[in-house]
XYZ file of C-alpha atoms in Angstrom:
516
model
C 4.425 -15.609 16.658
C 7.244 -13.837 14.848
C 8.517 -10.306 15.320
C 5.782 -7.662 15.078
C 5.378 -5.707 11.849
C 2.862 -2.853 11.759
C 1.991 -1.328 8.395
C -0.614 1.347 7.688
C -1.990 3.175 4.698
C -3.114 6.751 4.964
C -6.766 6.752 5.927
C -8.813 7.978 2.965
C -10.906 11.134 3.067
C -14.355 9.890 2.007
C -15.959 13.045 0.638
C -15.937 11.245 -2.726
C -15.802 7.678 -3.982
C -12.491 5.778 -4.204
C -10.281 6.328 -7.243
C -7.351 4.358 -8.636
C -4.857 6.225 -6.426
C -6.585 4.868 -3.333
C -6.489 1.376 -4.849
C -2.786 1.670 -5.691
C -1.824 2.533 -2.120
C -3.987 -0.250 -0.678
C -2.583 -2.835 -3.117
C 1.019 -1.855 -2.413
C 0.479 -2.001 1.345
C -1.277 -5.353 1.027
C 1.567 -6.870 -0.993
C 4.077 -5.700 1.626
C 1.914 -7.055 4.463
C 1.541 -10.437 2.742
C 5.279 -10.559 2.070
C 6.054 -9.900 5.735
C 3.533 -12.548 6.876
C 5.199 -14.994 4.527
C 8.504 -14.191 6.217
C 7.015 -15.177 9.576
C 6.360 -11.700 10.967
C 3.388 -11.009 13.251
C 1.791 -8.493 10.910
C -0.836 -5.901 11.770
C -2.147 -4.086 8.693
C -4.472 -1.121 9.085
C -6.385 1.009 6.626
C -9.609 3.008 6.907
C -11.313 6.356 6.479
C -10.721 9.865 7.865
C -14.247 11.171 8.374
C -14.020 14.500 10.214
C -13.202 17.996 9.040
C -14.738 20.920 7.211
C -14.598 19.210 3.809
C -17.009 16.525 4.997
C -19.342 19.154 6.479
C -19.436 21.101 3.212
C -19.906 17.973 1.060
C -22.789 16.785 3.230
C -24.400 20.225 3.060
C -24.052 20.297 -0.727
C -25.683 16.864 -0.966
C -28.428 17.754 1.474
C -27.653 14.893 3.867
C -26.493 14.566 7.464
C -22.724 14.414 7.724
C -22.836 11.141 9.684
C -24.960 9.567 6.956
C -22.453 10.721 4.329
C -19.585 9.289 6.364
C -21.340 5.933 6.763
C -22.147 5.675 3.060
C -18.777 6.744 1.709
C -16.739 4.744 4.212
C -18.671 1.718 2.994
C -17.440 2.336 -0.553
C -13.810 2.341 0.609
C -14.253 -0.849 2.601
C -15.940 -2.482 -0.401
C -12.989 -1.459 -2.600
C -10.527 -3.048 -0.187
C -12.527 -6.261 0.007
C -12.920 -6.468 -3.775
C -9.173 -5.958 -4.317
C -8.252 -8.734 -1.877
C -6.733 -6.341 0.678
C -5.864 -8.390 3.766
C -6.279 -5.655 6.373
C -6.514 -6.547 10.058
C -8.539 -3.461 10.888
C -10.527 -1.010 8.823
C -10.562 1.965 11.155
C -12.986 4.872 11.046
C -12.197 8.100 12.855
C -15.804 8.096 14.078
C -15.068 4.903 16.095
C -15.466 5.332 19.854
C -12.013 3.983 20.718
C -10.473 6.435 18.272
C -12.118 9.383 20.026
C -10.623 8.133 23.308
C -7.168 7.816 21.734
C -7.330 11.302 20.188
C -8.335 12.876 23.481
C -5.600 10.933 25.285
C -2.804 12.193 23.025
C -4.258 15.711 23.250
C -4.088 15.501 27.031
C -0.521 14.198 26.883
C 0.522 17.146 24.707
C -1.270 19.521 27.067
C 0.492 17.965 30.077
C 3.804 18.581 28.291
C 2.966 22.300 28.125
C 2.779 22.238 24.313
C -0.773 23.559 23.820
C -1.924 27.141 24.359
C -5.062 29.112 23.498
C -4.789 32.080 21.112
C -6.342 33.458 17.940
C -5.501 32.193 14.454
C -5.558 34.423 11.404
C -4.219 33.044 8.159
C -4.751 31.067 4.983
C -6.526 27.715 5.030
C -7.245 25.224 2.243
C -10.432 23.284 2.908
C -9.576 20.784 0.173
C -6.149 20.043 1.708
C -7.339 20.586 5.302
C -4.069 22.469 5.685
C -2.787 25.874 6.885
C -0.282 27.740 4.689
C 2.077 30.641 5.254
C 1.808 33.592 2.895
C 5.209 32.698 1.409
C 3.947 29.263 0.395
C 1.041 30.535 -1.692
C 1.089 30.730 -5.484
C -0.835 33.020 -7.818
C -3.813 31.656 -9.703
C -5.967 33.094 -12.468
C -7.198 36.599 -11.816
C -4.773 37.029 -8.927
C -6.433 34.344 -6.804
C -4.280 32.900 -4.062
C -3.734 29.142 -4.188
C -1.980 26.571 -2.032
C 1.244 24.928 -3.304
C -1.018 22.100 -4.564
C -3.111 24.586 -6.557
C -6.161 24.380 -4.282
C -8.183 27.448 -3.231
C -7.373 29.046 0.134
C -9.512 31.293 2.290
C -8.584 33.753 5.019
C -9.546 32.220 8.359
C -9.794 33.956 11.727
C -10.973 32.210 14.893
C -10.009 31.316 18.447
C -7.863 28.203 18.406
C -5.559 26.005 20.395
C -1.979 26.085 19.121
C 0.634 23.348 19.283
C 4.213 24.502 19.958
C 5.592 23.068 16.718
C 8.427 25.623 16.718
C 9.789 23.970 19.886
C 10.423 20.770 17.943
C 12.413 22.125 14.988
C 15.814 21.023 16.306
C 14.575 17.776 17.904
C 13.098 16.820 14.531
C 16.295 17.645 12.655
C 18.264 15.617 15.199
C 15.867 12.705 14.779
C 16.125 12.816 10.971
C 19.920 12.792 11.216
C 19.917 9.805 13.584
C 17.295 7.915 11.544
C 18.058 8.362 7.833
C 15.399 5.809 6.814
C 12.605 7.605 8.656
C 11.542 9.462 5.488
C 11.700 7.610 2.179
C 12.396 7.884 -0.682
C 15.349 10.272 -0.611
C 13.550 12.977 -2.605
C 10.851 13.226 0.089
C 13.467 13.310 2.828
C 15.288 16.219 1.163
C 12.005 18.101 0.738
C 11.164 17.754 4.429
C 14.663 18.704 5.545
C 14.430 21.939 3.558
C 11.013 22.701 5.019
C 12.034 22.150 8.648
C 15.387 23.914 8.262
C 13.445 26.938 6.970
C 11.782 27.317 10.370
C 8.605 25.986 11.952
C 5.677 28.079 13.143
C 3.294 26.966 15.863
C 0.353 25.034 14.451
C -3.361 25.728 14.917
C -4.850 22.458 16.191
C -8.503 23.211 16.939
C -11.503 24.709 15.157
C -14.624 26.474 16.398
C -16.414 27.154 13.103
C -17.994 23.673 13.002
C -18.586 20.796 15.425
C -18.008 17.688 13.284
C -14.892 16.272 14.902
C -13.332 15.035 18.122
C -14.162 17.361 21.025
C -11.189 19.028 22.675
C -11.103 17.930 26.320
C -12.112 20.690 28.714
C -12.608 23.295 25.960
C -16.292 23.590 24.975
C -16.904 24.622 21.372
C -13.530 23.390 20.112
C -13.008 20.305 17.942
C -9.574 18.985 17.041
C -7.911 19.999 13.794
C -8.633 17.077 11.515
C -4.971 16.086 11.128
C -4.461 15.659 14.900
C -7.422 13.300 14.861
C -6.442 11.572 11.587
C -2.810 10.885 12.462
C -3.765 9.440 15.830
C -5.572 6.584 14.043
C -2.255 4.754 13.849
C -2.038 4.734 17.645
C -5.693 3.772 18.024
C -5.103 0.681 15.919
C -2.096 -0.256 18.034
C -4.163 -0.204 21.242
C -3.498 3.293 22.595
C -4.292 4.282 25.324
C -6.077 1.192 26.646
C -3.222 -1.243 27.115
C 0.106 -2.618 25.860
C 1.033 -1.853 22.256
C 3.127 -4.801 20.997
C 2.975 -3.522 17.404
C 4.076 0.033 18.185
C 6.132 1.790 16.920
C 4.755 1.304 13.421
C 7.251 -0.149 10.970
C 5.813 1.587 7.923
C 3.364 4.407 7.252
C 2.633 4.166 3.523
C 1.208 7.468 2.223
C 0.942 9.668 -0.846
C 3.688 12.207 -1.452
C 1.253 15.110 -0.997
C 0.805 14.405 2.730
C 4.419 13.714 3.704
C 4.645 16.976 5.684
C 1.820 15.937 7.994
C 3.379 12.522 8.628
C 7.048 13.490 8.769
C 6.812 16.835 10.598
C 3.554 17.223 12.528
C 3.100 13.569 13.503
C 6.575 12.976 14.971
C 6.352 16.322 16.786
C 3.038 15.290 18.378
C 4.562 11.973 19.422
C 7.678 13.608 20.855
C 5.454 15.914 22.877
C 3.315 13.017 24.151
C 6.364 10.900 25.015
C 5.461 8.139 22.544
C 7.961 6.294 20.340
C 8.157 7.481 16.733
C 7.382 5.228 13.744
C 10.299 3.675 11.899
C 9.565 4.718 8.306
C 7.256 7.098 6.475
C 7.244 6.230 2.762
C 5.702 8.775 0.389
C 4.791 7.062 -2.862
C 4.162 8.940 -6.095
C 0.953 9.764 -7.935
C -0.725 7.427 -10.367
C -1.434 9.266 -13.615
C -3.756 8.365 -16.466
C -1.766 8.424 -19.698
C 0.635 10.864 -18.058
C -2.057 13.248 -16.785
C -3.106 13.770 -13.192
C -6.616 12.492 -12.645
C -9.347 15.004 -11.945
C -13.104 15.228 -12.322
C -12.749 18.342 -14.477
C -10.613 16.424 -17.003
C -13.090 13.536 -16.960
C -10.349 10.934 -16.541
C -11.254 9.480 -13.130
C -12.007 5.757 -13.319
C -13.506 3.603 -10.582
C -10.881 1.022 -9.540
C -13.567 -1.653 -9.350
C -14.295 -1.089 -13.045
C -10.612 -1.753 -13.752
C -10.618 -4.842 -11.535
C -13.706 -6.161 -13.310
C -12.138 -5.542 -16.713
C -8.644 -6.897 -16.011
C -9.161 -9.115 -12.983
C -7.976 -8.321 -9.470
C -4.660 -10.122 -9.995
C -4.109 -8.399 -13.335
C -4.658 -4.947 -11.861
C -2.497 -5.693 -8.820
C 0.330 -7.080 -10.963
C 0.329 -4.167 -13.387
C 0.376 -1.456 -10.725
C 3.198 -3.038 -8.721
C 5.222 -4.058 -11.792
C 4.782 -0.966 -13.927
C 5.382 1.781 -11.378
C 8.781 2.295 -9.787
C 7.678 2.519 -6.159
C 8.103 6.027 -4.791
C 7.903 7.715 -8.192
C 4.927 8.845 -10.238
C 3.561 6.233 -12.600
C 1.059 6.049 -15.412
C -1.635 3.602 -16.385
C -3.816 3.001 -19.423
C -5.995 0.090 -20.487
C -3.744 -0.945 -23.369
C -0.666 -0.836 -21.115
C -2.374 -3.108 -18.570
C -3.360 -5.622 -21.271
C 0.127 -5.639 -22.797
C 1.994 -6.063 -19.506
C -0.321 -8.668 -17.999
C -0.506 -10.760 -21.157
C 3.223 -10.687 -21.824
C 4.404 -11.545 -18.321
C 1.631 -12.950 -16.179
C -0.460 -14.827 -18.752
C 2.056 -15.825 -21.441
C 5.298 -16.162 -19.504
C 4.246 -17.547 -16.102
C 0.639 -18.617 -16.561
C 1.344 -20.500 -19.772
C 4.456 -22.104 -18.255
C 2.397 -23.513 -15.395
C -0.547 -24.446 -17.597
C 1.383 -26.397 -20.209
C 3.591 -28.140 -17.654
C 0.746 -29.237 -15.391
C -1.557 -30.074 -18.317
C 1.183 -32.239 -19.838
C 1.496 -34.146 -16.550
C -2.274 -34.541 -16.282
C -2.560 -35.806 -19.860
C 0.519 -38.004 -20.163
C 1.106 -39.210 -16.601
C -2.487 -39.417 -15.431
C -1.860 -36.486 -13.074
C 0.842 -38.301 -11.054
C 3.874 -36.169 -10.246
C 6.906 -37.773 -11.915
C 9.414 -39.531 -9.687
C 13.170 -39.263 -10.140
C 14.199 -39.611 -13.755
C 17.675 -39.125 -15.146
C 18.953 -35.785 -13.850
C 21.323 -33.654 -15.871
C 23.318 -30.511 -15.203
C 20.654 -28.318 -16.788
C 18.170 -29.319 -14.071
C 20.337 -28.105 -11.221
C 21.195 -24.954 -13.131
C 17.525 -24.091 -13.549
C 16.723 -24.608 -9.890
C 19.684 -22.428 -8.946
C 18.552 -19.669 -11.315
C 15.051 -19.769 -9.845
C 16.361 -19.699 -6.274
C 18.491 -16.659 -7.146
C 15.522 -14.955 -8.821
C 13.281 -15.563 -5.824
C 15.995 -14.324 -3.461
C 16.235 -11.168 -5.593
C 12.512 -10.641 -5.209
C 12.776 -11.093 -1.463
C 15.690 -8.664 -1.092
C 14.015 -6.000 -3.223
C 10.621 -6.297 -1.524
C 12.283 -6.082 1.877
C 13.717 -2.732 0.759
C 10.364 -1.553 -0.702
C 11.668 -1.856 -4.268
C 8.498 -3.539 -5.451
C 8.855 -3.247 -9.212
C 12.500 -4.321 -9.076
C 11.473 -7.352 -7.019
C 8.985 -8.472 -9.648
C 11.598 -7.881 -12.347
C 13.976 -10.206 -10.479
C 11.195 -12.815 -10.225
C 10.589 -12.582 -13.958
C 14.170 -13.687 -14.595
C 13.278 -16.986 -12.969
C 10.161 -17.274 -15.150
C 12.175 -16.612 -18.297
C 14.754 -19.204 -17.249
C 11.989 -21.808 -16.901
C 10.604 -21.038 -20.347
C 14.053 -21.324 -21.906
C 14.548 -24.637 -20.087
C 11.243 -26.174 -21.185
C 11.829 -25.158 -24.795
C 15.363 -26.563 -24.735
C 14.425 -29.828 -22.976
C 11.205 -30.369 -24.980
C 9.442 -32.910 -22.724
C 6.862 -33.536 -25.477
C 9.659 -34.980 -27.630
C 11.211 -36.873 -24.702
C 7.884 -38.623 -24.140
C 8.673 -40.814 -27.149
C 12.464 -40.884 -27.134
C 13.481 -40.858 -23.446
C 10.595 -41.152 -20.908
C 12.998 -41.368 -17.950
C 14.565 -38.062 -18.862
C 11.081 -36.573 -19.399
C 10.266 -37.411 -15.771
C 13.306 -35.489 -14.539
C 12.463 -32.480 -16.674
C 8.856 -32.365 -15.507
C 9.834 -32.838 -11.868
C 12.329 -29.980 -12.171
C 9.680 -27.722 -13.699
C 7.150 -28.537 -10.967
C 9.657 -27.618 -8.269
C 10.544 -24.376 -10.081
C 6.904 -23.416 -10.669
C 6.126 -23.967 -7.007
C 8.999 -21.715 -5.945
C 7.890 -19.008 -8.358
C 4.238 -19.247 -7.272
C 5.150 -18.963 -3.599
C 7.349 -15.953 -4.284
C 4.771 -14.005 -6.299
C 1.906 -14.883 -3.930
C 1.927 -11.452 -2.171
C 1.403 -9.749 -5.534
C -1.186 -12.053 -7.153
C -2.649 -14.115 -4.314
C -5.591 -15.522 -6.279
C -3.754 -16.937 -9.295
C -0.589 -17.989 -7.475
C -2.776 -19.565 -4.806
C -4.620 -21.609 -7.453
C -1.320 -22.974 -8.770
C -0.211 -23.916 -5.265
C -3.573 -25.571 -4.611
C -3.110 -27.655 -7.761
C 0.270 -28.788 -6.439
C -1.149 -29.615 -3.007
C 1.076 -27.053 -1.295
C -0.583 -26.100 1.991
C -0.051 -22.888 3.937
C 3.009 -24.283 5.729
C 4.734 -24.729 2.371
C 4.138 -21.152 1.254
C 7.143 -19.682 3.055
C 9.720 -22.374 2.191
C 10.595 -21.934 -1.464
C 13.629 -24.245 -1.461
C 12.233 -27.202 0.509
C 13.137 -30.235 -1.619
C 11.419 -32.429 0.941
C 8.050 -31.101 -0.196
C 8.345 -32.686 -3.626
C 9.485 -36.047 -2.243
C 6.539 -36.067 0.169
C 4.104 -35.357 -2.631
C 5.478 -38.140 -4.839
C 5.752 -40.702 -2.046
C 2.270 -39.809 -0.837
C 0.817 -40.556 -4.247
C -0.411 -37.003 -4.810
C -2.543 -36.726 -7.952
C -2.715 -33.503 -9.907
C -6.145 -32.397 -11.074
C -6.583 -31.189 -14.636
C -5.500 -27.546 -14.366
C -7.393 -24.482 -15.530
C -5.522 -21.308 -16.506
C -4.510 -19.376 -13.386
C -3.810 -16.207 -15.376
C -6.007 -16.077 -18.491
C -5.104 -13.708 -21.314
C -6.814 -10.339 -21.297
C -8.777 -8.791 -24.109
C -8.849 -5.051 -24.635
C -12.059 -3.810 -22.962
C -14.112 -1.087 -24.550
C -15.591 0.693 -21.558
C -13.044 1.229 -18.777
C -11.482 4.487 -19.951
C -13.022 7.888 -20.496
C -13.459 8.983 -24.085
């Protein structure tokens, strides 16, 4: 096994069905996990649902159902979304899992043993929608003088007995950690935001509730359940094996989260871990929001679309490709049906899909499906292979640095080079005038297509996998893009290419996947 690589998404709050933002985060994390597996890493990829807290209690009450029944139903929708979108998670964790309750109580006890928990009374502003406490200075004015959180959500005055965590104790240790680990918070805009927040001073944090009982029980304190974020953040440790045994995948390499919950992951979470004496994760990456035609999605605007409707309309690969190609990772991005059709058709269907289809169909029709051997090589052949190798290396370098869109852009340069080459070499004309040269051209294209398919496999695993299956490239070949020995083995082994079907068919503009 290779070096461990542990990647997590935020666990989704299932008081409503999944939306495209949930799908975007899962797809991005999946592409990164697949890329790291391809590089030989021992990957553990975790996603799941965050099922405790007051929001779930209120939603269940409004629906007239038991909160556990709501959690079971809604968690099932999130798991179904992940499975439908080809998300290769190793564990789908639920915060109602028994081992997660043990882990949450273990980290609570560790923080208590460190002297960082004390019982007092909390009075202040709380947003049920955010499951977050806010200082008076953070609030903004809403209509009619209503007080709102910085995210614009309603807040209510809360007063109850609570356990507090000594967050103020960790202000300087956190600042020291940020300075020593500049890649802990990414991108830079999120890092600067957190630095300003922590430098402004930290208040102790209320970490238990007594007004409801749907949560993890606080050890030795009847009537108290843990603040939902203590419970939720601990899921990352649960998935790594805490506290039951060795944790070969901890510390996590990457927590991939939305930008609206960076504070919880980059301030509260490392402070809890410092208190408990547990190693801190390596990187917290706060990606941007996915907007619909430039507008934030909301039920009141009527612009929330089920991601499975989009996947059904555009195909799983088409949706995955668009989201990772279109959005500069870390920034806000926008989607619309016409933009998906345009991008997928131009690049995935026309540029790469058509390149593979016409090359492999030409071999099937004119060579009986036998991969061409040798042929008269020319300088243009070597130049193309070099351009493709450089393009694939650019993808690899960018993906390794979480520059997902830039990686796909680098890959596209290899696709464009292949299309220029096939048009210039015109194997359909060489079939009559110079069959030997035609063989060299086709062999060069097959090698280039294989390299490109292997490289883009983390992004579009279904279509790229079909191309590799056509070429007889097994799983061992999928990590070695420049293995010339593969092609010789295929030719010498008498490999026969089946008549190909389009791996990336063109999309038509659907009529029913966007709100009116």
